[in-house]
Coordinates of C-alpha atoms and ligand atoms in Angstrom, one line a residue:
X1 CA 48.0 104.5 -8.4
X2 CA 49.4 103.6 -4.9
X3 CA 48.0 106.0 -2.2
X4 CA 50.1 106.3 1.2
X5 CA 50.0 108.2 3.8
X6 CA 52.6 110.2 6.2
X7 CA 52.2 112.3 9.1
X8 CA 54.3 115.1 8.3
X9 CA 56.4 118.0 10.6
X10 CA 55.1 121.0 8.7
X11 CA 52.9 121.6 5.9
X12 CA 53.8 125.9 5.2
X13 CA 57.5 126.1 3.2
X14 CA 59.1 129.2 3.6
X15 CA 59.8 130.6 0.0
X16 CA 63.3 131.6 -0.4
X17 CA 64.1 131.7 -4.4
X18 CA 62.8 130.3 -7.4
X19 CA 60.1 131.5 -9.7
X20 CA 57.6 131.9 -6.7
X21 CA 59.8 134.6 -5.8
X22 CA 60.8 135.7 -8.9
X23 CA 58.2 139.1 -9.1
X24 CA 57.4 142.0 -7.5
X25 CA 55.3 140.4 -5.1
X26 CA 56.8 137.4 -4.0
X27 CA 55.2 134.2 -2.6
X28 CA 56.1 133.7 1.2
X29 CA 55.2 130.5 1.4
X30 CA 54.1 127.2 -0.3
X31 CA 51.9 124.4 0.5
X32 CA 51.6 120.6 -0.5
X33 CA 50.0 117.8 1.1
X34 CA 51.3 115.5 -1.7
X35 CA 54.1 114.0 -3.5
X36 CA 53.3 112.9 -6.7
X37 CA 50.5 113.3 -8.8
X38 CA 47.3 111.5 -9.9
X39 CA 47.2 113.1 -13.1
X40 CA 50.8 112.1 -13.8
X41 CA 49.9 109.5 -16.6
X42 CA 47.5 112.1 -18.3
X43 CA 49.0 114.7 -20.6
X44 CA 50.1 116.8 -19.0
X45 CA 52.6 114.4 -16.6
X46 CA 54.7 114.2 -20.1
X47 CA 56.0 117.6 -19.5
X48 CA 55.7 118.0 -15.9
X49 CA 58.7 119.6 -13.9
X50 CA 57.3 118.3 -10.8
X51 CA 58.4 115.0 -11.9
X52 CA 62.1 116.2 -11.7
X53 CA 61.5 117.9 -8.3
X54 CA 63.6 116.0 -5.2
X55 CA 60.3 115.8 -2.6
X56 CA 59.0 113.8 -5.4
X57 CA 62.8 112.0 -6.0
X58 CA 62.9 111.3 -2.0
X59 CA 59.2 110.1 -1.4
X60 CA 58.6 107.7 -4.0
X61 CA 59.9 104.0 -3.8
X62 CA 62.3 102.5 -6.5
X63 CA 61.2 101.8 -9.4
X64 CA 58.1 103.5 -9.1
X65 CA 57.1 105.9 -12.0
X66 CA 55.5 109.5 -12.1
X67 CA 51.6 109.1 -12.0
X68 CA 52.2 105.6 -10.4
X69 CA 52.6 106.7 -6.4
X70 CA 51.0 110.0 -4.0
X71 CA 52.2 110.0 -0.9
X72 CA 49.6 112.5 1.3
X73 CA 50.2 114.4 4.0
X74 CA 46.8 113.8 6.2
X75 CA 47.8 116.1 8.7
X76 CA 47.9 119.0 6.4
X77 CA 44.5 120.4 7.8
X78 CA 45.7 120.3 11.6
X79 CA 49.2 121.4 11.0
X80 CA 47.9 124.4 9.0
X81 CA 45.7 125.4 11.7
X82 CA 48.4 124.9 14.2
X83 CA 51.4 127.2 11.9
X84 CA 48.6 129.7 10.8
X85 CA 47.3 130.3 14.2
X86 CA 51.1 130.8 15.8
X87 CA 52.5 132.5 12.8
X88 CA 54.0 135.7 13.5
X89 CA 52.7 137.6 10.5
X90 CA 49.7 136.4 9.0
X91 CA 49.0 139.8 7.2
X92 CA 52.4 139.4 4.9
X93 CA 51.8 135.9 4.2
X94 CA 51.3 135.0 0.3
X95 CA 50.9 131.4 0.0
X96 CA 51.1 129.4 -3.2
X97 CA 48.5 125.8 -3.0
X98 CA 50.4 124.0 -4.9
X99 CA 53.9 124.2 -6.7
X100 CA 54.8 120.0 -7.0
X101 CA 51.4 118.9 -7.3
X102 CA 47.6 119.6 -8.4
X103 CA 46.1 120.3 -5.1
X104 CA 42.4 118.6 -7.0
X105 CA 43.9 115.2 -7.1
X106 CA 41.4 112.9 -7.7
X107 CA 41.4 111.6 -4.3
X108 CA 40.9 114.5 -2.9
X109 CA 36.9 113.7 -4.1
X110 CA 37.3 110.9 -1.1
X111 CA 39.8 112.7 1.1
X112 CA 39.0 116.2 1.1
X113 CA 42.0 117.9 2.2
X114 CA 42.1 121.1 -0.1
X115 CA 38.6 121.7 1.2
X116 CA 39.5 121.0 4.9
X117 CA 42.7 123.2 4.7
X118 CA 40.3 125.9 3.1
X119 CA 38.0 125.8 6.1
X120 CA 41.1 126.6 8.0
X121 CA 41.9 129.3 6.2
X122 CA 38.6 130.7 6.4
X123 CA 39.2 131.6 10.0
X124 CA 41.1 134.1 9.1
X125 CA 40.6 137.0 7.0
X126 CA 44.0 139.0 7.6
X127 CA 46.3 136.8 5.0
X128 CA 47.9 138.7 1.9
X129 CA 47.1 136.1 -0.7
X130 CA 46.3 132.2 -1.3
X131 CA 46.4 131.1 -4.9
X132 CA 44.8 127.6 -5.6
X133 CA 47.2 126.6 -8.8
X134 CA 45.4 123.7 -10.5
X135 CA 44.0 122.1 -13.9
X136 CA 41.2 120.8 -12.3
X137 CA 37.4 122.0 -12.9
X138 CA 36.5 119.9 -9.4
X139 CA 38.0 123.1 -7.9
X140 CA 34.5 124.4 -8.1
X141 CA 33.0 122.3 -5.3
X142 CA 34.8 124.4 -3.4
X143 CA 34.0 127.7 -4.7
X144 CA 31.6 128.7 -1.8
X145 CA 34.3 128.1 0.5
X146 CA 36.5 130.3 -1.5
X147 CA 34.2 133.1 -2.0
X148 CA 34.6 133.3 2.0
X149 CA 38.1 133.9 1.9
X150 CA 38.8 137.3 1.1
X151 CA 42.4 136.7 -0.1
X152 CA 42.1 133.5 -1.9
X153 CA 42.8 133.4 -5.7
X154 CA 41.7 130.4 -7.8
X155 CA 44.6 129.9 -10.7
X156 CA 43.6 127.6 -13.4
X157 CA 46.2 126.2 -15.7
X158 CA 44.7 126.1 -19.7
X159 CA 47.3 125.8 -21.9
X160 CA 45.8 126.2 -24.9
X161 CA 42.2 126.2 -26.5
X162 CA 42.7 123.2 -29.1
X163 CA 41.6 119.7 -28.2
X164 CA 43.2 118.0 -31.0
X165 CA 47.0 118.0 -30.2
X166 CA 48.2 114.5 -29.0
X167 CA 50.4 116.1 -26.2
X168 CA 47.7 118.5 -24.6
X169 CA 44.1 118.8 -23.0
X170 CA 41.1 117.0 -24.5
X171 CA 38.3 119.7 -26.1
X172 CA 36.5 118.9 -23.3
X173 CA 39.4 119.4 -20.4
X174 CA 39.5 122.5 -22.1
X175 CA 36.1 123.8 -22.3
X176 CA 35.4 123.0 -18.1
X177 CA 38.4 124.9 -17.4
X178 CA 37.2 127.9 -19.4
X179 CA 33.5 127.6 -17.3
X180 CA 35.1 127.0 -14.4
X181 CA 37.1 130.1 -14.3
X182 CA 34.0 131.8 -15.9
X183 CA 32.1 130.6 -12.7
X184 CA 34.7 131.5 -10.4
X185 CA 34.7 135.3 -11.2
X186 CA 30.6 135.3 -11.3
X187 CA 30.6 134.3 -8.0
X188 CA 33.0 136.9 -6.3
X189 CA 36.5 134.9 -6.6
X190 CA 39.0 136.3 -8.4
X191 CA 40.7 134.1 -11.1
X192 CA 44.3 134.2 -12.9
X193 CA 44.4 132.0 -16.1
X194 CA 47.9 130.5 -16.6
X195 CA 48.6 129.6 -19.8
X196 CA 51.6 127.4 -18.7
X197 CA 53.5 126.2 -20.9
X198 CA 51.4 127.6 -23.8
X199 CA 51.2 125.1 -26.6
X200 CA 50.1 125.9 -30.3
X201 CA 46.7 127.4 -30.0
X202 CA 44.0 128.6 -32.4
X203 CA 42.9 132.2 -33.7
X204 CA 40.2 132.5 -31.0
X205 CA 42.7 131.4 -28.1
X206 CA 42.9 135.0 -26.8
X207 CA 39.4 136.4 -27.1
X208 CA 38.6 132.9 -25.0
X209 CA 40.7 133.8 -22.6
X210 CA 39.3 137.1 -22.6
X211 CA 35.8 136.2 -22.2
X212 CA 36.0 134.5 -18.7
X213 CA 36.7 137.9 -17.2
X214 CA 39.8 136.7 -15.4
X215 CA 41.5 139.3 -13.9
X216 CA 45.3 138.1 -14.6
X217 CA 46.3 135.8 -17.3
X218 CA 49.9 135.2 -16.9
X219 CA 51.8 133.0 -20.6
X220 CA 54.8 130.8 -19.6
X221 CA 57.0 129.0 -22.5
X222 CA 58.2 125.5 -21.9
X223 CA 62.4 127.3 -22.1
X224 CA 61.6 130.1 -19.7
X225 CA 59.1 128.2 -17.6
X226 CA 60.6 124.7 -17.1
X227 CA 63.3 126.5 -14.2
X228 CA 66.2 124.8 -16.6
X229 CA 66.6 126.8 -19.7
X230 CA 64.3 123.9 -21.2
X231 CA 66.8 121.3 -20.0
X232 CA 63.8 119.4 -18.2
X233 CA 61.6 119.7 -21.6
X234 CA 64.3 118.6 -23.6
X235 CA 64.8 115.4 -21.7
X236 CA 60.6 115.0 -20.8
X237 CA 58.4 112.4 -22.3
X238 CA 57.0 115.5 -24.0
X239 CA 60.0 116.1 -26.2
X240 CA 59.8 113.0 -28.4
X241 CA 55.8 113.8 -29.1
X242 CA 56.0 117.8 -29.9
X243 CA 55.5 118.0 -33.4
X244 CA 56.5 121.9 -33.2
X245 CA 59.8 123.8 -32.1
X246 CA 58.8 124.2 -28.3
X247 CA 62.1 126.2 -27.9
X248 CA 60.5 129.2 -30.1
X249 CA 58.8 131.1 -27.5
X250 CA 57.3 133.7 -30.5
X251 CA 53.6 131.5 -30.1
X252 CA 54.1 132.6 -26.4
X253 CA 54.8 135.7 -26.8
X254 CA 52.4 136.5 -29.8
X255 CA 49.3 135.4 -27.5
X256 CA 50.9 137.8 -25.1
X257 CA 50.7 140.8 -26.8
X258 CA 47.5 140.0 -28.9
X259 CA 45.8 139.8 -25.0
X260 CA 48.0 142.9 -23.5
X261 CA 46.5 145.0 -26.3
X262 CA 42.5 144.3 -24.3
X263 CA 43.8 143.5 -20.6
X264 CA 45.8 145.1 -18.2
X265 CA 46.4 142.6 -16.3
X266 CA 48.4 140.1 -18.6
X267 CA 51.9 138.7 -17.6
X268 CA 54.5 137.0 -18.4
X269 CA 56.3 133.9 -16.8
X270 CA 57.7 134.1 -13.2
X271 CA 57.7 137.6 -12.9
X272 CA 53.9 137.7 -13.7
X273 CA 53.1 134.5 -11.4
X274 CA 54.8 136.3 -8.5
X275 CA 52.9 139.5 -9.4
X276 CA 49.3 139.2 -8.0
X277 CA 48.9 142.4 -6.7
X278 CA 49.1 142.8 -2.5
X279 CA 45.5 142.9 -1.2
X280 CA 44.5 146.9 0.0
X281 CA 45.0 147.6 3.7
X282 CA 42.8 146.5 5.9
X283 CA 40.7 149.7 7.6
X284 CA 41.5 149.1 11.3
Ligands
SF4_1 S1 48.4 118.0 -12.9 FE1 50.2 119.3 -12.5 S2 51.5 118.2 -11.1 FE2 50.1 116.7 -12.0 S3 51.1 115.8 -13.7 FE3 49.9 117.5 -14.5 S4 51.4 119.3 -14.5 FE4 52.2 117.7 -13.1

């Protein structure tokens, strides 16, 4: 993995259109402080649409591979401060951490630049929403910091409960991400499960999911969820290892309503990731 780094112009990206938009309650922005991914060579970089993305297409060098380059923003921290503290509308902004990357890359152990853009977001308790998107259990040696931000939402991808398929999580992967978001909501942060993509899962997949006492779970299918109709699956490394009909969305939408018939907050694909409800008004 080659690791460079850029001083970049802005690190907040006005959200337009796309499936961060796509709900009732839209994200306003997004923030990255990397193209590329460390985790690209792991599973879950065979069906990644990140990989397809043009930041990713733009910053890497030829030849180089998905998994094989991050190129990090290590401003991200200071330019945050600088747009949150000028920003015109703090209270209306719903910021999603991070849509072309795992914001827990493995060198954020060394660099620490989720934690140090979450101590600048701590200064501030009038924001609408921050989700933290990522697979990554390391999320929780940050969970103090989160518990002090009153909008912050920690989103952990799980895409299924088995350990044995040879295109998804290890039992293991799987079991920390259930704790972690188990741990998350016992300490005071609120936590949105997203199965996304869901693969093939087993009988106890939804009373799982149901036992961390997450309060959204949002299911997303690999044709719906992939932004192409399943175009980008189709041609993914993914594709050629999927020993199932990924195209059949009926696993998706089975797990769905097994989990809508216990939970009221349970959603479905963009609509339900751009549906975390807008935080109550602040007393003045
Ligand atoms: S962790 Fe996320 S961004 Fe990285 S390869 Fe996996 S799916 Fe893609």
């Amino acid at each position: 993995m080659r690791i460079r780094t850029i001083q970049a112009k802005s690190i907040l990206t006005p959200q337009k259109r796309g499936f961060l938009t796509a709900g009732e309650r839209p994200y306003s922005h997004s923030l990255s402080w990397a193209a590329g991914c460390g985790y690209g060579k792991l599973y879950c970089g065979a069906f990644c649409y990140a990989r397809t993305l043009p930041n990713w297409y733009f910053a890497r060098r030829p030849g180089e591979g998905w998994g094989e380059a991050l190129i990090v923003k290590e401003n991200a921290p200071e330019l945050l401060a600088a747009q949150l503290a000028r920003a015109r509308n703090r209270r209306g902004m719903r910021i999603f951490m991070s849509p072309v990357t795992d914001p827990y890359q493995p060198i954020e152990r060394k660099l620490r630049l989720t934690r140090r853009c979450l101590e600048v977001f701590a200064r501030y308790d009038d924001l609408d929403l921050l989700l933290i998107q990522t697979r990554a259990p390391d999320a929780l040696d940050d969970l103090d910091l989160m518990a002090r931000i009153p909008y912050v939402w920690l989103g952990m991808t799980i895409e299924t409960d088995r350990g044995d398929l040879p295109y998804g999580p290890s039992q293991a992967q799987v079991e920390r991400r259930l704790t972690a978001v188990r741990q998350a909501v016992e300490r005071g942060v609120k936590a949105q499960i997203a199965v996304s993509p869901c693969l093939p899962y087993s009988p106890d997949f939804a009373r799982r999911l149901l036992e961390t006492g997450a309060q959204r779970i949002v299911i997303d299918t690999f044709a719906i969820g992939d932004g192409s109709g399943g175009r980008r699956t189709g041609s993914s490394p993914f594709a050629a290892l999927a020993d199932y009909d990924w195209h059949d969305d009926s696993i998706a939408e089975s797990l769905y309503h097994q989990l809508n018939a216990y939970h009221d907050g349970v959603a479905w694909s963009g609509p339900g990731f751009a549906g975390i409800p807008a935080r109550p008004a602040i007393e003045p």
